[in-house]
PDB file of C-alpha atoms in Angstrom:
ATOM      1  CA  MET B   1      22.264 -34.587 -68.556  1.00  0.00           C
ATOM      2  CA  LEU B   2      23.834 -31.229 -69.390  1.00  0.00           C
ATOM      3  CA  GLN B   3      26.195 -29.461 -66.965  1.00  0.00           C
ATOM      4  CA  THR B   4      23.823 -26.459 -66.642  1.00  0.00           C
ATOM      5  CA  GLU B   5      20.860 -28.574 -65.517  1.00  0.00           C
ATOM      6  CA  ARG B   6      22.464 -30.410 -62.608  1.00  0.00           C
ATOM      7  CA  GLY B   7      21.780 -27.795 -59.865  1.00  0.00           C
ATOM      8  CA  PHE B   8      23.912 -26.683 -56.935  1.00  0.00           C
ATOM      9  CA  THR B   9      26.718 -28.675 -55.384  1.00  0.00           C
ATOM     10  CA  LEU B  10      26.623 -29.679 -51.748  1.00  0.00           C
ATOM     11  CA  ILE B  11      29.333 -27.162 -50.840  1.00  0.00           C
ATOM     12  CA  GLU B  12      27.402 -24.295 -52.450  1.00  0.00           C
ATOM     13  CA  ALA B  13      24.226 -25.230 -50.565  1.00  0.00           C
ATOM     14  CA  LEU B  14      26.065 -25.534 -47.222  1.00  0.00           C
ATOM     15  CA  PHE B  15      27.779 -22.191 -47.774  1.00  0.00           C
ATOM     16  CA  ALA B  16      24.465 -20.443 -48.462  1.00  0.00           C
ATOM     17  CA  LEU B  17      22.797 -22.070 -45.435  1.00  0.00           C
ATOM     18  CA  SER B  18      25.675 -21.109 -43.126  1.00  0.00           C
ATOM     19  CA  ILE B  19      25.453 -17.453 -44.186  1.00  0.00           C
ATOM     20  CA  LEU B  20      21.696 -17.513 -43.650  1.00  0.00           C
ATOM     21  CA  SER B  21      22.046 -19.058 -40.175  1.00  0.00           C
ATOM     22  CA  ILE B  22      24.649 -16.458 -39.121  1.00  0.00           C
ATOM     23  CA  ILE B  23      22.344 -13.639 -40.197  1.00  0.00           C
ATOM     24  CA  LEU B  24      19.418 -15.181 -38.333  1.00  0.00           C
ATOM     25  CA  LEU B  25      21.512 -15.559 -35.160  1.00  0.00           C
ATOM     26  CA  LEU B  26      22.637 -11.917 -35.121  1.00  0.00           C
ATOM     27  CA  ILE B  27      19.270 -10.226 -35.659  1.00  0.00           C
ATOM     28  CA  PRO B  28      17.489 -11.286 -32.403  1.00  0.00           C
ATOM     29  CA  ARG B  29      20.452 -10.248 -30.217  1.00  0.00           C
ATOM     30  CA  GLN B  30      20.269  -6.694 -31.554  1.00  0.00           C
ATOM     31  CA  GLN B  31      16.522  -6.586 -30.987  1.00  0.00           C
ATOM     32  CA  VAL B  32      16.853  -7.698 -27.344  1.00  0.00           C
ATOM     33  CA  GLU B  33      19.403  -4.956 -26.651  1.00  0.00           C
ATOM     34  CA  GLN B  34      17.105  -2.381 -28.227  1.00  0.00           C
ATOM     35  CA  ILE B  35      14.130  -3.602 -26.170  1.00  0.00           C
ATOM     36  CA  GLU B  36      16.159  -3.306 -22.938  1.00  0.00           C
ATOM     37  CA  LYS B  37      17.173   0.267 -23.811  1.00  0.00           C
ATOM     38  CA  LEU B  38      13.558   1.162 -24.537  1.00  0.00           C
ATOM     39  CA  GLU B  39      12.391  -0.341 -21.213  1.00  0.00           C
ATOM     40  CA  LEU B  40      14.918   1.756 -19.276  1.00  0.00           C
ATOM     41  CA  GLN B  41      13.957   4.897 -21.203  1.00  0.00           C
ATOM     42  CA  HIS B  42      10.283   4.195 -20.506  1.00  0.00           C
ATOM     43  CA  PHE B  43      11.064   3.757 -16.800  1.00  0.00           C
ATOM     44  CA  PHE B  44      12.839   7.130 -16.613  1.00  0.00           C
ATOM     45  CA  ASP B  45      10.067   8.837 -18.571  1.00  0.00           C
ATOM     46  CA  THR B  46       7.477   7.388 -16.174  1.00  0.00           C
ATOM     47  CA  LEU B  47       9.505   8.444 -13.123  1.00  0.00           C
ATOM     48  CA  GLU B  48       9.848  11.957 -14.539  1.00  0.00           C
ATOM     49  CA  MET B  49       6.101  12.204 -15.132  1.00  0.00           C
ATOM     50  CA  ASP B  50       5.389  10.897 -11.620  1.00  0.00           C
ATOM     51  CA  VAL B  51       7.684  13.505 -10.031  1.00  0.00           C
ATOM     52  CA  LEU B  52       6.108  16.241 -12.149  1.00  0.00           C
ATOM     53  CA  TYR B  53       2.643  15.027 -11.137  1.00  0.00           C
ATOM     54  CA  LEU B  54       3.577  15.053  -7.443  1.00  0.00           C
ATOM     55  CA  GLN B  55       5.068  18.549  -7.682  1.00  0.00           C
ATOM     56  CA  SER B  56       2.115  19.996  -9.547  1.00  0.00           C
ATOM     57  CA  THR B  57      -0.451  18.299  -7.295  1.00  0.00           C
ATOM     58  CA  ALA B  58       1.353  19.446  -4.154  1.00  0.00           C
ATOM     59  CA  GLY B  59       1.587  22.957  -5.607  1.00  0.00           C
ATOM     60  CA  MET B  60      -2.180  23.188  -6.093  1.00  0.00           C
ATOM     61  CA  GLN B  61      -3.153  21.939  -2.627  1.00  0.00           C
ATOM     62  CA  GLU B  62      -4.007  24.242   0.239  1.00  0.00           C
ATOM     63  CA  ASN B  63      -3.945  21.661   3.023  1.00  0.00           C
ATOM     64  CA  ASP B  64      -0.869  20.088   4.562  1.00  0.00           C
ATOM     65  CA  ILE B  65      -1.148  16.584   3.066  1.00  0.00           C
ATOM     66  CA  PRO B  66       2.364  15.230   2.418  1.00  0.00           C
ATOM     67  CA  TYR B  67       3.002  13.986  -1.100  1.00  0.00           C
ATOM     68  CA  VAL B  68       5.682  11.316  -0.976  1.00  0.00           C
ATOM     69  CA  LEU B  69       7.785   9.330  -3.437  1.00  0.00           C
ATOM     70  CA  LYS B  70       8.986   6.140  -1.691  1.00  0.00           C
ATOM     71  CA  PHE B  71      11.793   3.985  -3.071  1.00  0.00           C
ATOM     72  CA  ASN B  72      11.646   0.285  -2.140  1.00  0.00           C
ATOM     73  CA  PRO B  73      14.098  -2.477  -3.163  1.00  0.00           C
ATOM     74  CA  ASP B  74      11.825  -3.782  -5.949  1.00  0.00           C
ATOM     75  CA  SER B  75       9.562  -0.810  -6.747  1.00  0.00           C
ATOM     76  CA  TYR B  76       8.748   2.788  -6.001  1.00  0.00           C
ATOM     77  CA  SER B  77       5.462   4.175  -4.737  1.00  0.00           C
ATOM     78  CA  ILE B  78       3.627   7.456  -5.067  1.00  0.00           C
ATOM     79  CA  VAL B  79       1.742   8.180  -1.857  1.00  0.00           C
ATOM     80  CA  LEU B  80      -1.056  10.681  -2.415  1.00  0.00           C
ATOM     81  CA  ASP B  81      -2.756  10.274   0.966  1.00  0.00           C
ATOM     82  CA  ARG B  82      -3.359   7.555   3.532  1.00  0.00           C
ATOM     83  CA  PHE B  83      -5.711   5.674   1.224  1.00  0.00           C
ATOM     84  CA  ARG B  84      -4.207   6.172  -2.245  1.00  0.00           C
ATOM     85  CA  GLU B  85      -0.846   4.766  -3.276  1.00  0.00           C
ATOM     86  CA  ILE B  86       0.426   4.032  -6.776  1.00  0.00           C
ATOM     87  CA  LYS B  87       3.104   1.341  -7.009  1.00  0.00           C
ATOM     88  CA  ARG B  88       5.448   0.995  -9.988  1.00  0.00           C
ATOM     89  CA  GLU B  89       7.856  -1.923 -10.508  1.00  0.00           C
ATOM     90  CA  TYR B  90      11.470  -1.440 -11.577  1.00  0.00           C
ATOM     91  CA  PRO B  91      12.634  -2.947 -14.883  1.00  0.00           C
ATOM     92  CA  ALA B  92      14.680  -6.155 -14.726  1.00  0.00           C
ATOM     93  CA  GLN B  93      18.020  -4.386 -15.346  1.00  0.00           C
ATOM     94  CA  PHE B  94      17.444  -1.833 -12.538  1.00  0.00           C
ATOM     95  CA  SER B  95      18.748  -2.222  -8.991  1.00  0.00           C
ATOM     96  CA  LEU B  96      19.096   0.184  -6.067  1.00  0.00           C
ATOM     97  CA  VAL B  97      22.646   0.627  -4.773  1.00  0.00           C
ATOM     98  CA  THR B  98      21.628   3.034  -1.992  1.00  0.00           C
ATOM     99  CA  SER B  99      20.474   0.710   0.786  1.00  0.00           C
ATOM    100  CA  PHE B 100      17.723   2.736   2.439  1.00  0.00           C
ATOM    101  CA  PRO B 101      16.938   5.913   0.502  1.00  0.00           C
ATOM    102  CA  LYS B 102      14.818   8.468   2.315  1.00  0.00           C
ATOM    103  CA  ASN B 103      11.365   9.233   1.047  1.00  0.00           C
ATOM    104  CA  VAL B 104      11.195  12.222  -1.287  1.00  0.00           C
ATOM    105  CA  GLU B 105       8.552  14.573   0.125  1.00  0.00           C
ATOM    106  CA  PHE B 106       7.126  17.729  -1.402  1.00  0.00           C
ATOM    107  CA  TYR B 107       6.027  20.948   0.328  1.00  0.00           C
ATOM    108  CA  ILE B 108       2.677  22.515  -0.487  1.00  0.00           C
ATOM    109  CA  SER B 109       4.382  24.723  -3.092  1.00  0.00           C
ATOM    110  CA  GLY B 110       5.846  21.674  -4.869  1.00  0.00           C
ATOM    111  CA  VAL B 111       9.375  22.183  -3.520  1.00  0.00           C
ATOM    112  CA  ILE B 112      11.332  19.054  -2.528  1.00  0.00           C
ATOM    113  CA  LYS B 113      11.625  18.831   1.296  1.00  0.00           C
ATOM    114  CA  ASN B 114      14.623  16.540   1.575  1.00  0.00           C
ATOM    115  CA  PRO B 115      17.090  16.749  -1.305  1.00  0.00           C
ATOM    116  CA  GLN B 116      19.103  13.578  -1.834  1.00  0.00           C
ATOM    117  CA  THR B 117      21.032  11.425  -4.252  1.00  0.00           C
ATOM    118  CA  ILE B 118      19.976   7.836  -4.894  1.00  0.00           C
ATOM    119  CA  ARG B 119      22.566   5.519  -6.421  1.00  0.00           C
ATOM    120  CA  VAL B 120      21.278   2.904  -8.844  1.00  0.00           C
ATOM    121  CA  SER B 121      22.654   0.360 -11.277  1.00  0.00           C
ATOM    122  CA  LEU B 122      21.155   0.085 -14.757  1.00  0.00           C
ATOM    123  CA  ALA B 123      22.278  -2.945 -16.743  1.00  0.00           C
ATOM    124  CA  GLY B 124      25.530  -2.960 -14.766  1.00  0.00           C
ATOM    125  CA  GLU B 125      26.230   0.766 -15.288  1.00  0.00           C
ATOM    126  CA  PRO B 126      26.300   3.040 -12.181  1.00  0.00           C
ATOM    127  CA  TYR B 127      23.965   6.062 -12.184  1.00  0.00           C
ATOM    128  CA  GLN B 128      22.742   8.660  -9.692  1.00  0.00           C
ATOM    129  CA  ILE B 129      19.205   9.984  -9.433  1.00  0.00           C
ATOM    130  CA  VAL B 130      19.566  13.470  -7.934  1.00  0.00           C
ATOM    131  CA  PHE B 131      16.680  15.311  -6.284  1.00  0.00           C
ATOM    132  CA  PRO B 132      18.005  18.881  -5.822  1.00  0.00           C
ATOM    133  CA  LEU B 133      16.869  21.462  -3.288  1.00  0.00           C
ATOM    134  CA  GLY B 134      14.201  23.761  -4.621  1.00  0.00           C
ATOM    135  CA  LYS B 135      11.565  23.526  -7.270  1.00  0.00           C
ATOM    136  CA  GLY B 136      13.818  21.913  -9.849  1.00  0.00           C
ATOM    137  CA  ARG B 137      13.046  18.448 -11.093  1.00  0.00           C
ATOM    138  CA  TYR B 138      15.251  15.471 -10.557  1.00  0.00           C
ATOM    139  CA  TYR B 139      17.935  14.496 -13.021  1.00  0.00           C
ATOM    140  CA  VAL B 140      19.911  11.339 -13.760  1.00  0.00           C
ATOM    141  CA  GLU B 141      23.669  11.355 -14.228  1.00  0.00           C
ATOM    142  CA  LYS B 142      26.120   8.600 -15.024  1.00  0.00           C
ATOM    143  CA  ARG B 143      28.872   8.119 -12.422  1.00  0.00           C
TER     144      ARG B 143
END
């Protein structure tokens, strides 16, 4: 048999397989990190839309129904009246650091009644969710 027809040696095959296995091990780890970042971004986008919805709904009402955003240890709720409440779960990497945050209530004009700062931890990083006095929306800042 000629030297060119014998194929690959065992060392060449093992080298190629080890490079392939390293590449396959690194790809899923990067995808998981990206998915976690997207989940947190989706959570903040949803919270922003919920606050905007509460402010705009409270601003259009003429009666004195309180519109409330309640923070619980495992979720937050949007209370529209005594019979309607929307509950949203936190992502897995999210945890409240503030033990008992007050409910965020809105006046008829959409202004926040009780401004406050809620401390949270996102994937081990400390953040603050700030609800300022006035008609401004909340914002998130890293501590």
